[in-house]
Amino acid sequence: MSVVSLKISINRHKHVLLAKNKLKSKEDLSDRIRPVVMSSSSHSSGGGRGGDAAGVLGPCGACKFLRRKCVAGCIFAPFFDPEQGPSVFASVHKVFGASNFSKLLRHIPPHRRADAVVTVCFEAQARLRDPVYGCVSHIFSYQKQVEHLQAELSFLEAELAALRALIPPPPKFPSAPALQSRRQFGRSAKDSVDDGSSASSSATDAGVLQELTLRAMQGRSIN
């Protein structure tokens, strides 16, 4: 393995570990936010925890943090449970404010409010972790990661093209008509050679016979 390939492998390993760590932190943050969103049955009912329900279940997580009575029709009740809701709602209240968050939810259709709650909670906790960039830091990180991977891909494609240029092309095999013509030419050449050899052998035999005949005639004339 060359030094360049080793560096590429090390950089790729670093990028993968960085992406896994960031994805894990984002998933951990989402896992902490998701449980506060309650079931769709409570969400579809749209009711709060006031009246008899308030005496049984107690206030929602948002009202528990705000230390107020959770009335019927509380807009936060379907999304923040009494156990984990207060800690998550605290970040939303600190960054956006409970009143602004309530106004935002009221302008969103009921079937889209759960996604809005998860998004706002994630942005609030990301802002508390990084007061300067907030969730934008995740976007910058992923953009840089994409740029590094694209540059690495371009380098590998260029290296692959250079390696392909060094490989000689495979030999070209003759087509079927060319093979047939070569075979016919070989057969005709062989036949001509065989005819020539047979003709030469016949001529040799005739010459030997003629010489023997002349010798026999000379012997008779001497006698």
Coordinates of N, CA and C in Angstrom, one line a residue:
M1 N 0.9 -1.2 0.0 CA 0.0 0.0 0.0 C 0.9 1.2 0.0
S2 N 0.6 2.2 -0.9 CA 1.4 3.4 -1.0 C 1.1 4.3 0.2
V3 N 1.9 5.4 0.3 CA 1.7 6.4 1.4 C 0.4 7.1 1.1
V4 N 0.2 7.4 -0.1 CA -1.1 8.2 -0.4 C -2.3 7.4 -0.1
S5 N -2.3 6.1 -0.4 CA -3.4 5.3 -0.1 C -3.6 5.1 1.4
L6 N -2.5 5.0 2.1 CA -2.6 5.0 3.6 C -3.2 6.2 4.2
K7 N -2.8 7.4 3.7 CA -3.3 8.6 4.2 C -4.8 8.7 3.9
I8 N -5.2 8.3 2.7 CA -6.6 8.3 2.3 C -7.4 7.4 3.3
S9 N -6.9 6.2 3.6 CA -7.6 5.3 4.5 C -7.7 5.9 5.9
I10 N -6.6 6.6 6.4 CA -6.7 7.2 7.7 C -7.7 8.3 7.7
N11 N -7.7 9.2 6.7 CA -8.7 10.3 6.6 C -10.1 9.8 6.5
R12 N -10.3 8.7 5.7 CA -11.7 8.1 5.6 C -12.1 7.6 7.0
H13 N -11.2 7.0 7.7 CA -11.5 6.4 9.0 C -11.9 7.6 10.0
K14 N -11.1 8.7 9.9 CA -11.4 9.8 10.8 C -12.8 10.4 10.5
H15 N -13.1 10.5 9.2 CA -14.4 11.1 8.8 C -15.5 10.2 9.2
V16 N -15.4 8.9 9.1 CA -16.4 8.0 9.5 C -16.6 8.1 11.0
L17 N -15.5 8.1 11.8 CA -15.7 8.2 13.3 C -16.3 9.5 13.7
L18 N -15.9 10.6 13.0 CA -16.5 11.9 13.3 C -18.0 11.9 13.0
A19 N -18.4 11.3 11.8 CA -19.8 11.3 11.4 C -20.6 10.4 12.4
K20 N -20.0 9.3 12.9 CA -20.7 8.4 13.8 C -20.9 9.2 15.2
N21 N -19.9 9.9 15.6 CA -20.0 10.6 16.9 C -21.0 11.7 16.8
K22 N -21.0 12.4 15.7 CA -22.0 13.5 15.6 C -23.4 12.9 15.5
L23 N -23.5 11.8 14.7 CA -24.8 11.2 14.5 C -25.3 10.6 15.8
K24 N -24.4 10.1 16.6 CA -24.8 9.5 17.9 C -25.2 10.6 18.9
S25 N -24.5 11.7 18.9 CA -24.9 12.8 19.7 C -26.3 13.4 19.3
K26 N -26.5 13.4 18.0 CA -27.8 13.9 17.5 C -28.9 12.9 17.9
E27 N -28.6 11.6 17.7 CA -29.6 10.6 18.1 C -29.9 10.6 19.5
D28 N -28.8 10.8 20.4 CA -29.1 10.9 21.8 C -29.9 12.0 22.2
L29 N -29.7 13.2 21.5 CA -30.5 14.3 21.8 C -32.0 14.1 21.3
S30 N -32.1 13.4 20.2 CA -33.5 13.1 19.7 C -34.2 12.1 20.6
D31 N -33.4 11.1 21.1 CA -34.0 10.2 22.0 C -34.4 10.8 23.3
R32 N -33.8 11.8 23.7 CA -34.2 12.5 24.9 C -35.5 13.4 24.6
I33 N -35.6 13.8 23.4 CA -36.8 14.6 23.1 C -38.0 13.8 22.7
R34 N -37.8 12.8 22.0 CA -38.9 12.0 21.5 C -39.9 11.5 22.6
P35 N -39.3 10.9 23.7 CA -40.3 10.4 24.7 C -41.2 11.4 25.3
V36 N -40.9 12.7 25.2 CA -41.8 13.7 25.7 C -43.1 13.9 24.9
V37 N -43.0 13.5 23.6 CA -44.1 13.6 22.7 C -45.0 12.4 23.0
M38 N -46.2 12.6 23.4 CA -47.1 11.6 23.9 C -47.8 10.9 22.7
S39 N -48.6 9.9 23.0 CA -49.3 9.1 22.0 C -50.2 9.9 21.2
S40 N -50.5 9.4 20.0 CA -51.4 10.1 19.1 C -52.8 10.2 19.6
S41 N -53.2 9.3 20.5 CA -54.6 9.4 21.0 C -54.8 10.6 21.9
S42 N -53.7 10.9 22.7 CA -53.8 12.1 23.5 C -53.7 13.3 22.7
H43 N -52.9 13.2 21.6 CA -52.7 14.4 20.7 C -53.9 14.6 20.0
S44 N -54.6 13.6 19.5 CA -55.8 13.8 18.7 C -57.0 14.3 19.6
S45 N -57.0 13.9 20.9 CA -58.1 14.4 21.7 C -57.9 15.9 22.0
G46 N -56.6 16.4 22.0 CA -56.4 17.8 22.2 C -56.7 18.3 23.6
G47 N -57.0 17.5 24.5 CA -57.4 17.9 25.8 C -56.2 18.1 26.7
G48 N -56.3 18.9 27.7 CA -55.3 19.1 28.7 C -55.5 18.1 29.8
R49 N -55.0 18.5 31.0 CA -55.1 17.6 32.2 C -56.0 18.3 33.3
G50 N -56.8 19.2 32.9 CA -57.6 19.9 33.9 C -58.8 19.0 34.4
G51 N -59.5 19.4 35.3 CA -60.7 18.7 35.9 C -60.3 17.5 36.6
D52 N -61.0 16.4 36.4 CA -60.7 15.1 37.0 C -59.4 14.6 36.6
A53 N -59.1 14.8 35.3 CA -57.8 14.2 34.8 C -56.6 14.9 35.5
A54 N -56.8 16.1 35.9 CA -55.7 16.8 36.6 C -55.5 16.2 38.0
G55 N -56.5 15.7 38.6 CA -56.4 15.1 39.9 C -55.7 13.8 39.9
V56 N -55.9 13.1 38.7 CA -55.3 11.7 38.6 C -53.9 11.8 38.0
L57 N -53.7 12.5 36.9 CA -52.5 12.5 36.2 C -51.6 13.6 36.7
G58 N -52.1 14.7 37.2 CA -51.3 15.8 37.6 C -51.0 16.7 36.4
P59 N -50.3 17.8 36.5 CA -50.0 18.7 35.4 C -49.1 18.1 34.4
C60 N -49.1 18.7 33.2 CA -48.1 18.2 32.2 C -46.7 18.7 32.5
G61 N -45.8 18.3 31.8 CA -44.4 18.7 32.0 C -44.1 20.2 31.9
A62 N -44.8 20.8 31.0 CA -44.6 22.2 30.8 C -45.2 23.0 32.0
C63 N -46.4 22.7 32.3 CA -47.1 23.4 33.4 C -46.4 23.0 34.8
K64 N -45.9 21.9 34.9 CA -45.1 21.5 36.1 C -43.9 22.4 36.2
F65 N -43.2 22.6 35.1 CA -42.0 23.5 35.1 C -42.4 24.9 35.4
L66 N -43.5 25.4 34.8 CA -44.0 26.8 35.0 C -44.7 26.9 36.3
R67 N -44.9 25.8 37.0 CA -45.6 25.9 38.4 C -47.0 26.5 38.3
R68 N -47.7 26.0 37.3 CA -49.1 26.5 37.2 C -50.0 25.4 37.0
K69 N -51.3 25.7 37.1 CA -52.3 24.6 37.0 C -52.5 24.3 35.5
C70 N -52.5 23.0 35.3 CA -52.7 22.5 33.9 C -54.2 22.4 33.6
V71 N -54.7 23.4 32.9 CA -56.1 23.5 32.6 C -56.5 22.6 31.4
A72 N -57.8 22.4 31.3 CA -58.3 21.6 30.1 C -58.0 22.4 28.8
G73 N -57.5 21.6 27.8 CA -57.1 22.3 26.6 C -55.7 22.8 26.6
C74 N -54.9 22.5 27.5 CA -53.5 23.0 27.6 C -52.8 22.5 26.3
I75 N -52.2 23.5 25.6 CA -51.6 23.1 24.3 C -50.3 22.4 24.5
F76 N -49.7 22.4 25.7 CA -48.4 21.7 25.9 C -48.7 20.2 26.4
A77 N -49.9 20.0 26.9 CA -50.2 18.7 27.5 C -50.0 17.5 26.6
P78 N -50.3 17.5 25.4 CA -50.1 16.3 24.5 C -48.7 16.0 24.2
F79 N -47.8 16.9 24.5 CA -46.4 16.7 24.1 C -45.4 16.5 25.2
F80 N -45.7 17.0 26.4 CA -44.7 17.0 27.5 C -45.3 16.2 28.7
D81 N -44.7 15.1 29.0 CA -45.2 14.2 30.1 C -44.6 14.8 31.4
P82 N -45.2 14.4 32.5 CA -44.8 14.9 33.8 C -43.4 14.5 34.3
E83 N -42.8 13.5 33.7 CA -41.5 13.0 34.2 C -40.3 13.6 33.4
Q84 N -40.3 13.5 32.1 CA -39.2 14.0 31.4 C -39.5 15.3 30.7
G85 N -40.7 15.7 30.7 CA -41.2 16.9 30.1 C -40.6 18.2 30.7
P86 N -40.5 18.3 32.0 CA -40.0 19.6 32.6 C -38.6 19.9 32.2
S87 N -37.7 18.9 32.1 CA -36.3 19.2 31.8 C -36.1 19.6 30.3
V88 N -36.9 19.0 29.4 CA -36.9 19.4 28.0 C -37.5 20.8 27.8
F89 N -38.7 21.0 28.5 CA -39.4 22.3 28.3 C -38.6 23.4 28.9
A90 N -37.7 23.1 29.8 CA -36.9 24.2 30.4 C -36.0 24.8 29.4
S91 N -35.4 24.0 28.5 CA -34.5 24.6 27.4 C -35.3 25.4 26.4
V92 N -36.6 24.9 26.1 CA -37.4 25.7 25.2 C -37.8 27.0 25.8
H93 N -38.1 27.0 27.1 CA -38.5 28.3 27.7 C -37.3 29.2 27.8
K94 N -36.2 28.7 28.1 CA -35.0 29.5 28.2 C -34.6 30.2 26.9
V95 N -34.7 29.5 25.8 CA -34.3 30.0 24.5 C -35.4 30.8 23.8
F96 N -36.6 30.2 23.7 CA -37.7 30.8 22.9 C -38.7 31.5 23.8
G97 N -38.9 31.0 25.0 CA -40.0 31.6 25.9 C -41.3 30.7 25.7
A98 N -42.0 30.5 26.8 CA -43.2 29.7 26.8 C -44.3 30.3 26.0
S99 N -44.4 31.7 26.1 CA -45.5 32.4 25.4 C -45.3 32.3 23.9
N100 N -44.0 32.5 23.5 CA -43.8 32.5 22.0 C -44.0 31.0 21.5
F101 N -43.6 30.1 22.3 CA -43.8 28.7 21.9 C -45.2 28.3 21.8
S102 N -46.0 28.8 22.7 CA -47.5 28.6 22.7 C -48.1 29.2 21.4
K103 N -47.7 30.4 21.1 CA -48.2 31.1 19.9 C -47.8 30.4 18.7
L104 N -46.6 29.9 18.6 CA -46.2 29.1 17.5 C -47.0 27.9 17.3
L105 N -47.3 27.1 18.3 CA -48.1 25.9 18.2 C -49.5 26.2 17.8
R106 N -50.0 27.3 18.2 CA -51.4 27.6 17.9 C -51.6 27.9 16.4
H107 N -50.5 28.4 15.7 CA -50.6 28.7 14.3 C -50.2 27.5 13.4
I108 N -50.0 26.4 14.0 CA -49.6 25.2 13.3 C -50.8 24.2 13.3
P109 N -51.1 23.5 12.2 CA -52.2 22.5 12.3 C -51.9 21.4 13.3
P110 N -53.0 20.9 13.9 CA -52.8 19.9 15.0 C -52.0 18.7 14.6
H111 N -52.1 18.2 13.3 CA -51.4 17.0 12.9 C -50.0 17.3 12.6
R112 N -49.5 18.6 12.6 CA -48.1 18.9 12.4 C -47.4 19.4 13.7
R113 N -48.2 19.5 14.8 CA -47.6 20.1 16.0 C -46.5 19.2 16.6
A114 N -46.7 17.8 16.5 CA -45.7 16.9 17.1 C -44.3 17.1 16.5
D115 N -44.3 17.3 15.2 CA -43.0 17.5 14.5 C -42.4 18.9 14.9
A116 N -43.3 19.9 15.1 CA -42.8 21.2 15.5 C -42.2 21.2 16.9
V117 N -42.9 20.4 17.8 CA -42.4 20.3 19.1 C -41.0 19.7 19.2
V118 N -40.8 18.6 18.4 CA -39.5 17.9 18.4 C -38.4 18.8 17.8
T119 N -38.8 19.6 16.7 CA -37.8 20.5 16.1 C -37.4 21.6 17.0
V120 N -38.4 22.2 17.6 CA -38.1 23.3 18.5 C -37.3 22.9 19.7
C121 N -37.6 21.7 20.3 CA -36.8 21.2 21.4 C -35.4 20.9 21.0
F122 N -35.2 20.4 19.8 CA -33.9 20.1 19.3 C -33.1 21.4 19.1
E123 N -33.7 22.4 18.5 CA -33.0 23.6 18.3 C -32.7 24.3 19.6
A124 N -33.6 24.2 20.6 CA -33.3 24.9 21.9 C -32.1 24.2 22.6
Q125 N -32.1 22.9 22.6 CA -31.0 22.2 23.3 C -29.7 22.4 22.5
A126 N -29.8 22.5 21.2 CA -28.5 22.7 20.4 C -28.0 24.1 20.6
R127 N -28.9 25.1 20.8 CA -28.5 26.5 21.1 C -27.9 26.6 22.5
L128 N -28.4 25.8 23.4 CA -27.7 25.8 24.8 C -26.4 25.2 24.7
R129 N -26.2 24.2 23.9 CA -24.9 23.6 23.8 C -23.9 24.4 23.0
D130 N -24.4 25.1 22.0 CA -23.5 26.0 21.2 C -24.2 27.3 21.1
P131 N -24.0 28.3 22.0 CA -24.7 29.5 21.9 C -24.5 30.4 20.7
V132 N -23.4 30.1 20.0 CA -23.0 31.0 18.8 C -23.8 30.5 17.6
Y133 N -23.6 29.2 17.3 CA -24.2 28.7 16.0 C -25.4 27.8 16.2
G134 N -25.6 27.2 17.4 CA -26.8 26.4 17.6 C -26.8 25.2 16.7
C135 N -27.9 24.9 16.1 CA -28.0 23.7 15.2 C -27.3 23.9 13.9
V136 N -27.0 25.2 13.6 CA -26.3 25.5 12.3 C -24.9 24.8 12.3
S137 N -24.3 24.6 13.5 CA -23.0 23.9 13.6 C -23.0 22.5 13.0
H138 N -24.2 21.8 13.2 CA -24.3 20.5 12.7 C -24.4 20.6 11.1
I139 N -25.0 21.6 10.6 CA -25.1 21.8 9.1 C -23.7 22.1 8.6
F140 N -22.9 23.0 9.2 CA -21.6 23.3 8.8 C -20.7 22.0 8.8
S141 N -20.8 21.3 9.9 CA -20.0 20.0 10.0 C -20.3 19.0 8.9
Y142 N -21.6 18.9 8.6 CA -22.0 17.9 7.5 C -21.6 18.5 6.2
Q143 N -21.6 19.8 6.0 CA -21.2 20.3 4.7 C -19.7 20.1 4.5
K144 N -18.9 20.3 5.5 CA -17.5 20.1 5.4 C -17.2 18.6 5.2
Q145 N -17.9 17.8 5.8 CA -17.7 16.3 5.6 C -18.0 16.0 4.1
V146 N -19.1 16.5 3.6 CA -19.4 16.3 2.2 C -18.3 16.8 1.3
E147 N -17.8 18.0 1.5 CA -16.7 18.5 0.7 C -15.5 17.6 0.7
H148 N -15.1 17.1 1.9 CA -13.9 16.2 2.1 C -14.2 14.9 1.3
L149 N -15.4 14.4 1.4 CA -15.7 13.1 0.7 C -15.7 13.3 -0.8
Q150 N -16.2 14.5 -1.3 CA -16.2 14.7 -2.7 C -14.8 14.9 -3.2
A151 N -13.9 15.6 -2.5 CA -12.5 15.7 -2.9 C -11.8 14.4 -2.9
E152 N -12.1 13.6 -1.9 CA -11.5 12.2 -1.9 C -12.0 11.4 -3.0
L153 N -13.3 11.5 -3.4 CA -13.8 10.7 -4.5 C -13.2 11.1 -5.8
S154 N -13.0 12.4 -6.0 CA -12.4 12.9 -7.2 C -11.0 12.4 -7.4
F155 N -10.2 12.4 -6.2 CA -8.9 11.9 -6.2 C -8.8 10.4 -6.6
L156 N -9.7 9.7 -6.0 CA -9.7 8.2 -6.3 C -10.1 7.9 -7.7
E157 N -11.0 8.7 -8.3 CA -11.4 8.5 -9.7 C -10.3 8.8 -10.6
A158 N -9.5 9.9 -10.3 CA -8.3 10.2 -11.1 C -7.3 9.1 -11.0
E159 N -7.1 8.6 -9.8 CA -6.1 7.6 -9.6 C -6.5 6.3 -10.3
L160 N -7.8 6.0 -10.3 CA -8.3 4.8 -11.0 C -8.1 5.0 -12.5
A161 N -8.4 6.2 -13.0 CA -8.2 6.4 -14.5 C -6.8 6.2 -14.9
A162 N -5.8 6.7 -14.0 CA -4.4 6.5 -14.3 C -4.0 5.1 -14.3
L163 N -4.5 4.3 -13.4 CA -4.2 2.9 -13.3 C -4.8 2.2 -14.6
R164 N -6.0 2.5 -15.0 CA -6.5 1.9 -16.2 C -5.7 2.2 -17.4
A165 N -5.1 3.4 -17.5 CA -4.3 3.8 -18.6 C -3.1 2.9 -18.7
L166 N -2.6 2.5 -17.6 CA -1.3 1.6 -17.6 C -1.6 0.2 -18.0
I167 N -2.8 -0.3 -17.9 CA -3.1 -1.6 -18.3 C -3.2 -1.8 -19.8
P168 N -2.4 -2.7 -20.4 CA -2.5 -2.8 -21.9 C -3.9 -3.4 -22.3
P169 N -4.3 -3.0 -23.5 CA -5.6 -3.5 -23.9 C -5.5 -5.0 -24.3
P170 N -6.6 -5.7 -24.1 CA -6.6 -7.2 -24.4 C -6.4 -7.4 -25.9
P171 N -5.8 -8.6 -26.3 CA -5.6 -8.9 -27.7 C -6.9 -9.0 -28.4
K172 N -7.0 -8.5 -29.7 CA -8.2 -8.6 -30.5 C -8.2 -9.9 -31.2
F173 N -9.2 -10.7 -31.0 CA -9.3 -12.0 -31.7 C -9.9 -11.8 -33.1
P174 N -9.5 -12.5 -34.2 CA -10.1 -12.3 -35.5 C -11.5 -12.8 -35.5
S175 N -12.2 -12.2 -36.4 CA -13.6 -12.6 -36.5 C -13.8 -14.0 -37.2
A176 N -15.0 -14.5 -37.3 CA -15.3 -15.8 -37.8 C -14.9 -15.9 -39.3
P177 N -15.3 -14.9 -40.2 CA -15.0 -14.9 -41.6 C -13.5 -14.9 -41.8
A178 N -12.7 -14.2 -41.0 CA -11.3 -14.1 -41.2 C -10.7 -15.5 -40.8
L179 N -11.2 -16.1 -39.7 CA -10.7 -17.5 -39.4 C -10.9 -18.5 -40.5
Q180 N -12.1 -18.4 -41.1 CA -12.5 -19.3 -42.1 C -11.6 -19.1 -43.4
S181 N -11.3 -17.9 -43.7 CA -10.5 -17.6 -44.9 C -9.1 -18.1 -44.6
R182 N -8.6 -17.9 -43.4 CA -7.2 -18.4 -43.0 C -7.2 -19.9 -43.1
R183 N -8.2 -20.6 -42.7 CA -8.2 -22.1 -42.7 C -8.2 -22.5 -44.2
Q184 N -9.0 -21.9 -45.0 CA -9.1 -22.3 -46.4 C -7.7 -22.0 -47.1
F185 N -7.1 -20.9 -46.8 CA -5.8 -20.7 -47.4 C -4.7 -21.7 -46.9
G186 N -4.8 -22.1 -45.6 CA -3.9 -23.1 -45.2 C -4.1 -24.5 -45.8
R187 N -5.4 -24.8 -46.1 CA -5.7 -26.1 -46.7 C -5.2 -26.0 -48.2
S188 N -5.4 -24.9 -48.9 CA -5.0 -24.9 -50.3 C -3.4 -24.9 -50.4
A189 N -2.8 -24.3 -49.4 CA -1.3 -24.3 -49.4 C -0.8 -25.7 -49.2
K190 N -1.4 -26.4 -48.3 CA -1.0 -27.8 -48.0 C -1.3 -28.7 -49.2
D191 N -2.4 -28.5 -49.8 CA -2.7 -29.3 -51.0 C -1.7 -29.1 -52.1
S192 N -1.3 -27.8 -52.3 CA -0.3 -27.5 -53.4 C 1.1 -28.1 -53.0
V193 N 1.4 -28.1 -51.7 CA 2.7 -28.7 -51.3 C 2.7 -30.2 -51.6
D194 N 1.5 -30.8 -51.2 CA 1.4 -32.3 -51.4 C 1.5 -32.6 -52.9
D195 N 0.8 -31.8 -53.8 CA 0.9 -32.1 -55.2 C 2.3 -31.9 -55.7
G196 N 3.0 -30.9 -55.3 CA 4.4 -30.7 -55.7 C 5.3 -31.9 -55.3
S197 N 5.1 -32.4 -54.1 CA 6.0 -33.5 -53.6 C 5.7 -34.7 -54.4
S198 N 4.4 -35.0 -54.7 CA 4.1 -36.2 -55.5 C 4.6 -36.1 -56.9
A199 N 4.5 -34.9 -57.5 CA 5.0 -34.7 -58.9 C 6.5 -35.0 -58.9
S200 N 7.2 -34.4 -57.9 CA 8.7 -34.6 -57.9 C 9.1 -36.0 -57.7
S201 N 8.4 -36.7 -56.8 CA 8.7 -38.1 -56.6 C 8.4 -39.0 -57.9
S202 N 7.4 -38.6 -58.7 CA 7.1 -39.3 -59.9 C 8.2 -39.1 -60.9
A203 N 8.7 -37.8 -61.0 CA 9.7 -37.5 -61.9 C 11.0 -38.2 -61.6
T204 N 11.3 -38.3 -60.3 CA 12.5 -39.1 -59.9 C 12.4 -40.5 -60.3
D205 N 11.3 -41.2 -60.1 CA 11.1 -42.6 -60.4 C 11.3 -42.8 -62.0
A206 N 10.7 -41.9 -62.7 CA 10.8 -42.0 -64.2 C 12.3 -41.9 -64.6
G207 N 13.1 -41.0 -64.0 CA 14.5 -40.8 -64.4 C 15.3 -42.0 -64.0
V208 N 15.0 -42.6 -62.9 CA 15.7 -43.9 -62.5 C 15.4 -45.0 -63.5
L209 N 14.2 -45.1 -63.8 CA 13.8 -46.2 -64.8 C 14.4 -46.0 -66.1
Q210 N 14.5 -44.8 -66.6 CA 15.1 -44.5 -67.9 C 16.6 -44.8 -67.9
E211 N 17.3 -44.5 -66.7 CA 18.7 -44.8 -66.6 C 19.0 -46.3 -66.6
L212 N 18.1 -47.1 -65.9 CA 18.3 -48.5 -65.9 C 18.1 -49.1 -67.3
T213 N 17.1 -48.5 -68.1 CA 16.9 -49.0 -69.4 C 18.1 -48.8 -70.3
L214 N 18.7 -47.6 -70.2 CA 19.9 -47.3 -71.0 C 21.0 -48.2 -70.7
R215 N 21.2 -48.5 -69.4 CA 22.3 -49.4 -69.0 C 22.1 -50.8 -69.6
A216 N 20.8 -51.2 -69.5 CA 20.5 -52.6 -70.1 C 20.8 -52.6 -71.6
M217 N 20.5 -51.6 -72.3 CA 20.7 -51.6 -73.8 C 22.2 -51.5 -74.1
Q218 N 22.9 -50.8 -73.3 CA 24.4 -50.7 -73.5 C 25.0 -52.1 -73.3
G219 N 24.5 -52.8 -72.3 CA 25.1 -54.1 -72.0 C 24.8 -55.1 -73.1
R220 N 23.7 -55.1 -73.7 CA 23.3 -55.9 -74.8 C 24.2 -55.6 -76.0
S221 N 24.4 -54.3 -76.3 CA 25.2 -54.0 -77.5 C 26.7 -54.4 -77.3
I222 N 27.2 -54.5 -76.2 CA 28.5 -54.9 -75.9 C 28.6 -56.4 -76.2
N223 N 27.6 -57.1 -75.7 CA 27.6 -58.6 -75.9 C 27.5 -58.9 -77.4

